[in-house]
Amino acid sequence: MKDQTPTVTKGPLPASRRVWRKGNRFPEIHVPMREVVLHPTSGEPPVTIYDSSGPYTDPKADIDLDRGLPRLREAWVRARGDIESYTGRHVIPADNGFAEGARLVPEFPVRHIPRRATKDRAVTQMAYARAGIITPEMEFVAIRENLGRDGAKEKLLRDGESFGADIPDFITPEFVRDEVANGRAIIPANINHPESEPMAIGRNFLVKINANIGNSAVTSSMAEEVEKMVWAARWGADTVMDLSTGRNIHNIRDWIIRNSPVPIGTVPLYQALEKVNGIAEDLTWDVFRDTLIEQAEQGVDYFTIHAGVRLHMIPMTVDRVTGIVSRGGSIMAKWCLHHHRENFLYEHFGEICDIARAYDVSFSLGDGLRPGSIADANDQAQFAELETLGELTQIAWAKDCQVMIEGPGHVPMHKIKANMDKQLEVCGEAPFYTLGPLTTDIAPGYDHITSGIGAAMIGWFGTAMLCYVTPKEHLGLPNRDDVKVGVITYKIAAHAADLAKGHPAAQIRDDALSRARFEFRWEDQFNLSLDPETARSMHDETLPKEAHKVAHFCSMCGPKFCSMRISHDIRAEAQKEGMERMAEKFRKGGDLYVPLEDVK
Amino acid sequence: MKDQTPTVTKGPLPASRRVWRKGNRFPEIHVPMREVVLHPTSGEPPVTIYDSSGPYTDPKADIDLDRGLPRLREAWVRARGDIESYTGRHVIPADNGFAEGARLVPEFPVRHIPRRATKDRAVTQMAYARAGIITPEMEFVAIRENLGRDGAKEKLLRDGESFGADIPDFITPEFVRDEVANGRAIIPANINHPESEPMAIGRNFLVKINANIGNSAVTSSMAEEVEKMVWAARWGADTVMDLSTGRNIHNIRDWIIRNSPVPIGTVPLYQALEKVNGIAEDLTWDVFRDTLIEQAEQGVDYFTIHAGVRLHMIPMTVDRVTGIVSRGGSIMAKWCLHHHRENFLYEHFGEICDIARAYDVSFSLGDGLRPGSIADANDQAQFAELETLGELTQIAWAKDCQVMIEGPGHVPMHKIKANMDKQLEVCGEAPFYTLGPLTTDIAPGYDHITSGIGAAMIGWFGTAMLCYVTPKEHLGLPNRDDVKVGVITYKIAAHAADLAKGHPAAQIRDDALSRARFEFRWEDQFNLSLDPETARSMHDETLPKEAHKVAHFCSMCGPKFCSMRISHDIRAEAQKEGMERMAEKFRKGGDLYVPLEDVK
């Protein structure tokens, strides 16, 4: 297999090391974080950063892509005593779009026997939470979200506006359990993807981001997609959706899941459509159901299900400027219209839940009628579907299934909050998972930015996970560089949202970087940034010499005009004079205070 | 001079032509706009776009950089009969930082005799507006802002939330006059820069953007800066600030102003500091005053004046994480502290106004104490200075001077609106002109994005002009590519703000582009975008063939998964069946409507 094995990006980020914190309740769990070591002159401890990158950034990790990542959750899952191994479904040529010979991507070299719940049990994190059980996954999440802030010396800043979110100072396993139990958070963790490191998506946790990858009929290969997944996680993607639509879907997905430290989401409809040769009208519940089981056995952590696109809503889209822009939505609309029947995903949603609960596949209820342009934002079709997603949420919860709700799309700024508020209202506070939204349509090529604006805002208002948009949106398939730009842009949006919500730990990294900036610790400034390589290379362009990395002036202004250097002079002078006394004098007014009237 | 003459980017943007609309009141004025011609299959008229690019995008224009642009406002200014020509100040070696020989940038080849107001007259647009006079500049602005929407067939969309802004359906010259008279808008138009095309900055007009250029002691040359100015205007910069700080400041500025179709702003303090060899303590009112006159004679359209940094405020900055980050602010703070005296710009502000009103130089009252980090946002120092800027605004207005107010900086999302509201309150609705604000500190290298988020929001809340931030912010001097990315990012922010405010013409371009997208008119989609070249090249990466530019599917998804193609099928099918009747049936409910209970 070695000649076909993909190569991925490995090694730590600059000045960073992967560290672990042990569980208390479950001492066998080791929660990874990244520590950025600062220059000794700072006198500051390392800064702890949430780390989604998996073992790839650990130089001591033994990475073998042919074998897959260590199956860290396997023992936890087995210990619950409610699952069984079974033969599983056989892979058939249709699963790979009938690719054969040299065009067939090789099977993943190791086949793990699939597992599922015994009898009709629900093996979902929600089921355990509701039963009062704290799972290792829940403690893992609690430790991960805290980022060691229980040990931080700094006073917790709780300055923000959270619009009803309720983020505690410290996340406890009990809090995680409660949030999962009441549906406000999910932990996407298929029992057949034990390689993943548990993470939570919910309004009372750090805002997460998703990166989309996937080949298409037009372009891209397995090796590229595996590297895109590792690459996206390296820069901060919390989950990855594999949106492949061409041939080899099954085998590519296996390579991705076995090597993924983050939850993997899919849109099973895409593969089902490939199985019926791309003819939407030929889709059947049987084909779809078979695809769900196929993917659940592989370990897909969440499914996008377009069950909210109902027959009676389709006429509402006819006068839109851009019709239906969700691929899944348009496929189901076409099916409904052709057969003049209700969406079979809606009709069979209960059965879909029965499958999901047997593997703990979470739902991402698809917004098949999301607006594709500013003109169509917040229209009747969009909100009618959202209400249906609220109904489906109740069905899923009744079956102990974990649910999040997909959101738009293209929405001008003044209509964003209405989206969030309506979602909270009609979907019972199930986590919102939005694409952007794009705040204008006039900048193809820069839609990471048009949407980053909307993403930051809706994240602030309460969206739990932001689906990235790359610069290639509307124009082409993202390459590795586009994936990185998309992820960094969305990390910015998510972090800006955390700050604005008043997340207790969010500002620690900003403050550490700002202090480094003010103290001319250039290396620390680069290392604390979301993209140290880019920051350093931009500095090199203006001041390339190594000596400039310790320069006590800003490369933009030169030494004479460096405000920060002057600020240091001021501070020194102030300390000399006793600034406090001076300030007091000024506040009381004196000769130095010239009243405005005298100036006129 | 020819061997030293800079070369600049010329020629129209794709499918675009520069067109003019004649004045009614002043038939001699010709207001430029850009028309984007659409593909004949669209059946749509050209889309009219606000055009800041000047004659450079007109293939018929005779551009001679050694001569400068045509002096279109010269006759208008002269016709008012309130100015005089005079010898003007002599250029001395200090003006160019004592550069000599080969290091001296050549003087601009043409010297225009400077003009100023006769006696103590105010020749400002505000003075005329208050006297009830509509100037050609005002009608120019009115026509320019309307973008021909008086002739648009589409119904005006007034959907938005403007937070108290009051944008009329159509901009009349009278409206412009009223806004300028009451200080809510400015038209920066130095009588010695008659080459500029009038534009307005105010909350009831389109949101504008500024691009900063300028050499520094460390790097950059005259030719580069002139090209950056033309380049920035090409992509949409409404004004340009020349922030040069090194040698040759005077001569570089002359080349820039004589060739600039947009208003030019400066920070005179930078040049004054060069004249005293960079020693802040040696600054004097005389040196500063001389610099103001030098720059006013050259034609600078607006001055940043850091008169709000007062002695008693300096102690308020000492405990900040990043001290004082404004160059001008730090220079004045150092001066104040050294001399233990009040800021001489504050003390002499009345005299500064007397100079400004004689040339119609507008003020941009500098926010010398703006926060340089999230930690310092909205602090006592920042707001104390803002209140002083409000006092200074009243002084300037009493002298008929045009004023805008500079704003931050680094501000987390939840504190942005407070900035805007406080500015409106304490500065009498004078236009706000903000840098960003950056919504997080953790992404050096991407600060166009961290700040683009804040810029879009504060633009929506009421900021009249957004000062761009490039990817190089905090790291180095922007090159030509950085300037373009900065301008495009800020055009996005400004446009997103116009949409959210409910500007009556803003959505026309979005809708035209969205229709092009839905109808697979790829060329129209590229041509209507803010950056047609980038959009096209990204499409080429995935689908390089010319034939793909007429492909009826999206390059991202391939033909089978193209939601838009499927939407067209649905629409066709719907029309066949009589969608209206069908919709009616569904709304009433029938066999096809499956109530939720049956699905569970």
Coordinates of N, CA and C in Angstrom, one line a residue, chain A residues 17-155:
Chain A
R17 N 4.3 22.9 22.1 CA 4.4 21.5 22.4 C 3.0 21.0 22.8
R18 N 2.8 19.7 22.4 CA 1.5 19.1 22.8 C 1.6 18.5 24.2
V19 N 0.7 18.9 25.1 CA 0.7 18.5 26.5 C -0.6 17.8 26.8
W20 N -0.7 17.0 27.9 CA -1.9 16.3 28.2 C -2.3 16.6 29.6
R21 N -3.6 16.6 29.9 CA -4.0 16.7 31.3 C -4.8 15.4 31.5
K22 N -4.6 14.8 32.7 CA -5.2 13.6 33.1 C -6.6 13.8 33.6
G23 N -7.5 12.9 33.4 CA -8.8 13.0 34.0 C -8.8 12.7 35.5
N24 N -9.8 13.2 36.2 CA -9.9 12.9 37.6 C -10.8 11.7 37.9
R25 N -11.9 11.8 37.3 CA -12.9 10.8 37.4 C -12.4 9.5 36.6
F26 N -11.9 9.8 35.4 CA -11.3 8.7 34.6 C -9.8 9.0 34.4
P27 N -9.0 8.4 35.2 CA -7.6 8.7 35.2 C -6.9 8.2 33.9
E28 N -7.6 7.4 33.2 CA -7.1 6.8 31.9 C -7.2 7.8 30.7
I29 N -7.9 8.9 30.9 CA -8.1 9.8 29.8 C -7.0 10.9 29.9
H30 N -6.5 11.2 28.7 CA -5.4 12.2 28.6 C -5.8 13.2 27.6
V31 N -6.1 14.4 28.0 CA -6.7 15.5 27.2 C -5.6 16.3 26.6
P32 N -5.5 16.4 25.3 CA -4.4 17.1 24.6 C -4.7 18.6 24.6
M33 N -3.6 19.4 24.8 CA -3.7 20.9 24.6 C -2.3 21.3 24.0
R34 N -2.3 22.5 23.5 CA -1.1 23.0 23.0 C -0.5 24.1 23.9
E35 N 0.7 24.0 24.2 CA 1.3 25.1 25.0 C 2.3 25.8 24.1
V36 N 2.2 27.2 24.1 CA 3.1 28.0 23.4 C 4.1 28.6 24.5
V37 N 5.3 28.3 24.3 CA 6.4 28.7 25.2 C 6.8 30.1 24.9
L38 N 6.8 31.0 25.8 CA 7.2 32.4 25.6 C 8.7 32.6 25.9
H39 N 9.2 33.7 25.4 CA 10.6 34.1 25.6 C 10.8 34.3 27.1
P40 N 12.0 33.9 27.6 CA 12.3 34.0 29.1 C 12.1 35.4 29.6
T41 N 12.4 36.4 28.7 CA 12.3 37.8 29.2 C 10.9 38.2 29.6
S42 N 9.9 37.4 29.1 CA 8.5 37.8 29.4 C 8.2 37.5 30.8
G43 N 8.9 36.6 31.4 CA 8.5 36.2 32.8 C 7.1 35.6 32.9
E44 N 6.6 35.1 31.8 CA 5.2 34.6 31.8 C 5.3 33.0 31.5
P45 N 4.3 32.3 32.1 CA 4.2 30.9 31.8 C 3.7 30.7 30.4
P46 N 3.8 29.4 29.9 CA 3.3 29.1 28.5 C 1.8 29.5 28.4
V47 N 1.4 29.8 27.2 CA 0.0 30.0 27.0 C -0.7 28.7 26.5
T48 N -1.8 28.3 27.1 CA -2.4 27.1 26.7 C -3.5 27.3 25.7
I49 N -3.5 26.6 24.6 CA -4.4 26.8 23.5 C -5.1 25.5 23.2
Y50 N -6.4 25.6 22.9 CA -7.2 24.5 22.5 C -6.6 23.9 21.2
D51 N -6.5 22.5 21.3 CA -5.7 21.9 20.2 C -6.5 20.8 19.5
S52 N -6.9 21.1 18.2 CA -7.7 20.1 17.5 C -6.8 19.3 16.5
S53 N -5.5 19.5 16.6 CA -4.6 18.9 15.5 C -4.4 17.4 15.6
G54 N -4.7 16.8 16.7 CA -4.5 15.4 16.9 C -3.0 15.1 17.0
P55 N -2.6 13.7 17.0 CA -1.3 13.3 17.2 C -0.3 13.9 16.2
Y56 N -0.8 14.4 15.1 CA 0.1 14.8 14.0 C 1.1 15.9 14.4
T57 N 0.8 16.7 15.4 CA 1.7 17.8 15.9 C 2.6 17.3 17.0
D58 N 2.5 16.0 17.3 CA 3.3 15.5 18.4 C 4.5 14.8 17.8
P59 N 5.7 15.3 18.0 CA 6.9 14.7 17.3 C 7.1 13.2 17.8
K60 N 6.6 12.9 18.9 CA 6.9 11.5 19.5 C 5.8 10.5 19.0
A61 N 4.8 11.0 18.4 CA 3.7 10.1 17.9 C 4.2 9.3 16.8
D62 N 3.7 8.1 16.8 CA 4.1 7.1 15.7 C 2.9 7.1 14.7
I63 N 3.1 7.9 13.7 CA 2.0 8.1 12.7 C 2.2 7.0 11.6
D64 N 1.1 6.2 11.4 CA 1.2 5.3 10.3 C -0.2 5.4 9.6
L65 N -0.2 6.0 8.5 CA -1.5 6.3 7.8 C -2.2 5.0 7.3
D66 N -1.4 4.0 7.1 CA -2.0 2.7 6.7 C -2.6 1.9 7.8
R67 N -2.3 2.4 9.0 CA -2.9 1.7 10.2 C -4.0 2.5 10.8
G68 N -3.9 3.8 10.6 CA -4.8 4.7 11.3 C -4.4 5.2 12.6
L69 N -5.1 6.1 13.2 CA -4.7 6.7 14.5 C -5.0 5.6 15.6
P70 N -4.4 5.8 16.8 CA -4.8 4.9 17.9 C -6.3 5.1 18.2
R71 N -6.9 4.0 18.6 CA -8.3 3.9 18.9 C -8.6 4.2 20.4
L72 N -8.4 5.5 20.7 CA -8.4 5.9 22.1 C -9.7 5.7 22.8
R73 N -10.8 5.8 22.1 CA -12.1 5.6 22.8 C -12.6 4.2 22.8
E74 N -11.9 3.3 22.2 CA -12.4 1.9 22.0 C -12.7 1.3 23.4
A75 N -11.8 1.4 24.3 CA -12.0 0.8 25.6 C -13.2 1.4 26.4
W76 N -13.3 2.8 26.2 CA -14.4 3.5 26.9 C -15.8 3.0 26.4
V77 N -15.8 2.8 25.1 CA -17.1 2.4 24.4 C -17.4 1.0 24.9
R78 N -16.4 0.1 24.9 CA -16.6 -1.3 25.2 C -17.0 -1.4 26.7
A79 N -16.4 -0.6 27.5 CA -16.7 -0.7 28.9 C -18.1 -0.4 29.3
R80 N -18.9 0.2 28.4 CA -20.3 0.5 28.7 C -21.2 -0.7 28.6
G81 N -20.6 -1.8 27.9 CA -21.3 -3.0 27.9 C -22.7 -3.1 27.2
D82 N -22.9 -2.2 26.3 CA -24.2 -2.1 25.6 C -24.0 -2.2 24.1
I83 N -22.9 -2.7 23.6 CA -22.7 -2.8 22.2 C -22.3 -4.3 21.8
E84 N -22.5 -4.5 20.5 CA -22.1 -5.8 20.0 C -21.3 -5.6 18.7
S85 N -20.3 -6.5 18.4 CA -19.7 -6.6 17.1 C -20.5 -7.4 16.2
Y86 N -20.5 -7.1 14.9 CA -21.2 -7.9 14.0 C -20.5 -7.8 12.6
T87 N -21.0 -8.7 11.7 CA -20.3 -8.8 10.4 C -20.3 -7.5 9.7
G88 N -21.4 -6.9 9.7 CA -21.5 -5.6 8.9 C -21.8 -5.8 7.5
R89 N -22.1 -4.8 6.9 CA -22.5 -4.7 5.5 C -21.3 -5.0 4.6
H90 N -21.5 -5.6 3.5 CA -20.4 -5.8 2.5 C -20.3 -4.7 1.6
V91 N -19.1 -4.3 1.3 CA -18.8 -3.2 0.4 C -19.1 -3.7 -1.0
I92 N -19.9 -3.0 -1.7 CA -20.3 -3.4 -3.1 C -19.8 -2.3 -4.1
P93 N -19.7 -2.6 -5.3 CA -19.1 -1.7 -6.3 C -19.8 -0.3 -6.3
A94 N -21.1 -0.3 -6.1 CA -21.9 0.9 -6.1 C -21.4 1.9 -5.0
D95 N -20.8 1.4 -3.9 CA -20.4 2.2 -2.8 C -19.3 3.1 -3.3
N96 N -18.5 2.7 -4.3 CA -17.4 3.5 -4.8 C -17.8 4.0 -6.2
G97 N -19.0 4.1 -6.5 CA -19.4 4.7 -7.8 C -19.0 3.8 -8.9
F98 N -18.8 2.5 -8.7 CA -18.4 1.6 -9.8 C -17.0 1.8 -10.3
A99 N -16.2 2.5 -9.5 CA -14.8 2.7 -9.9 C -14.1 1.3 -9.9
E100 N -13.3 1.1 -10.9 CA -12.5 -0.2 -10.9 C -11.1 -0.1 -11.5
G101 N -10.3 -1.1 -11.3 CA -9.0 -1.1 -11.8 C -8.2 0.1 -11.2
A102 N -7.4 0.7 -12.1 CA -6.5 1.8 -11.6 C -7.3 3.0 -11.0
R103 N -8.6 3.1 -11.4 CA -9.4 4.2 -11.0 C -9.9 4.0 -9.6
L104 N -9.8 2.8 -9.1 CA -10.4 2.5 -7.8 C -9.4 2.8 -6.7
V105 N -9.7 3.7 -5.8 CA -8.9 4.0 -4.7 C -8.8 2.8 -3.8
P106 N -7.6 2.3 -3.4 CA -7.4 1.1 -2.6 C -8.2 1.2 -1.4
E107 N -8.7 0.0 -0.9 CA -9.4 -0.1 0.4 C -8.4 0.3 1.4
F108 N -8.9 0.8 2.6 CA -8.1 1.1 3.7 C -7.5 -0.3 4.2
P109 N -6.2 -0.4 4.5 CA -5.6 -1.7 4.7 C -6.2 -2.5 5.9
V110 N -6.7 -1.8 6.9 CA -7.2 -2.5 8.1 C -8.7 -2.4 8.1
R111 N -9.4 -3.5 8.3 CA -10.8 -3.5 8.4 C -11.2 -3.8 9.9
H112 N -11.8 -2.8 10.5 CA -12.3 -3.0 11.9 C -13.7 -3.6 11.8
I113 N -14.0 -4.5 12.7 CA -15.3 -5.1 12.7 C -16.3 -4.0 13.3
P114 N -17.4 -3.7 12.6 CA -18.3 -2.7 13.1 C -19.0 -3.1 14.4
R115 N -19.4 -2.1 15.1 CA -20.1 -2.3 16.4 C -21.4 -1.5 16.3
R116 N -22.4 -2.0 17.1 CA -23.7 -1.3 17.2 C -24.3 -1.6 18.5
A117 N -25.3 -0.9 18.8 CA -26.0 -1.1 20.1 C -26.7 -2.5 20.1
T118 N -26.7 -3.1 21.3 CA -27.4 -4.3 21.4 C -28.9 -4.0 21.5
K119 N -29.7 -4.9 21.0 CA -31.1 -4.7 20.9 C -31.5 -3.3 20.4
D120 N -32.4 -2.7 21.0 CA -32.8 -1.4 20.6 C -32.2 -0.2 21.4
R121 N -31.2 -0.6 22.1 CA -30.6 0.5 22.9 C -30.1 1.7 22.2
A122 N -30.1 2.8 22.9 CA -29.5 4.0 22.4 C -28.1 4.1 23.1
V123 N -27.1 4.2 22.3 CA -25.7 4.3 22.8 C -25.2 5.7 22.6
T124 N -26.1 6.7 22.7 CA -25.7 8.1 22.4 C -25.3 8.7 23.7
Q125 N -24.4 9.8 23.5 CA -24.0 10.5 24.7 C -25.3 11.1 25.4
M126 N -26.3 11.5 24.6 CA -27.5 12.0 25.2 C -28.2 11.0 26.0
A127 N -28.2 9.8 25.6 CA -28.9 8.7 26.4 C -28.2 8.6 27.7
Y128 N -26.9 8.6 27.7 CA -26.1 8.4 29.0 C -26.4 9.6 29.9
A129 N -26.3 10.8 29.2 CA -26.5 12.0 30.0 C -27.8 12.0 30.7
R130 N -28.8 11.7 29.9 CA -30.2 11.7 30.5 C -30.3 10.6 31.6
A131 N -29.5 9.6 31.5 CA -29.5 8.5 32.6 C -28.7 9.0 33.8
G132 N -28.1 10.2 33.7 CA -27.3 10.7 34.8 C -25.9 10.2 34.8
I133 N -25.5 9.6 33.7 CA -24.1 9.0 33.6 C -23.2 10.0 33.0
I134 N -22.0 10.2 33.6 CA -21.0 11.0 33.1 C -20.0 10.0 32.4
T135 N -19.9 10.2 31.1 CA -19.0 9.3 30.3 C -17.6 9.9 30.3
P136 N -16.6 9.1 29.9 CA -15.2 9.6 29.7 C -15.2 10.7 28.7
E137 N -16.0 10.6 27.7 CA -16.1 11.7 26.7 C -16.5 13.0 27.3
M138 N -17.4 12.9 28.3 CA -17.9 14.2 28.9 C -16.8 14.8 29.8
E139 N -16.0 14.0 30.5 CA -14.9 14.6 31.3 C -13.8 15.1 30.3
F140 N -13.6 14.4 29.3 CA -12.6 14.8 28.3 C -13.0 16.2 27.8
V141 N -14.2 16.4 27.4 CA -14.7 17.7 26.9 C -14.5 18.8 28.0
A142 N -14.9 18.4 29.2 CA -14.8 19.4 30.3 C -13.4 19.9 30.5
I143 N -12.5 19.0 30.5 CA -11.0 19.4 30.7 C -10.6 20.2 29.5
R144 N -11.0 19.7 28.3 CA -10.5 20.3 27.1 C -11.0 21.8 27.0
E145 N -12.3 22.0 27.4 CA -12.8 23.4 27.3 C -12.2 24.3 28.3
N146 N -11.8 23.8 29.4 CA -11.3 24.6 30.5 C -9.9 25.2 30.2
L147 N -9.1 24.5 29.3 CA -7.8 24.9 29.0 C -7.0 25.3 30.2
G148 N -7.1 24.5 31.2 CA -6.3 24.7 32.4 C -6.6 26.0 33.1
R149 N -7.8 26.6 32.9 CA -7.9 27.9 33.5 C -8.2 27.9 35.0
D150 N -8.5 26.6 35.5 CA -8.6 26.5 36.9 C -7.3 26.9 37.6
G151 N -6.2 26.7 36.8 CA -4.9 27.0 37.4 C -4.4 28.4 37.0
A152 N -5.1 29.2 36.2 CA -4.6 30.5 35.7 C -4.5 31.4 36.9
K153 N -3.4 32.2 36.8 CA -3.2 33.2 37.8 C -4.1 34.5 37.6
E154 N -4.4 34.7 36.3 CA -5.1 35.9 36.0 C -6.6 35.8 36.5
K155 N -7.0 37.0 36.8 CA -8.4 37.1 37.2 C -9.3 36.8 36.0

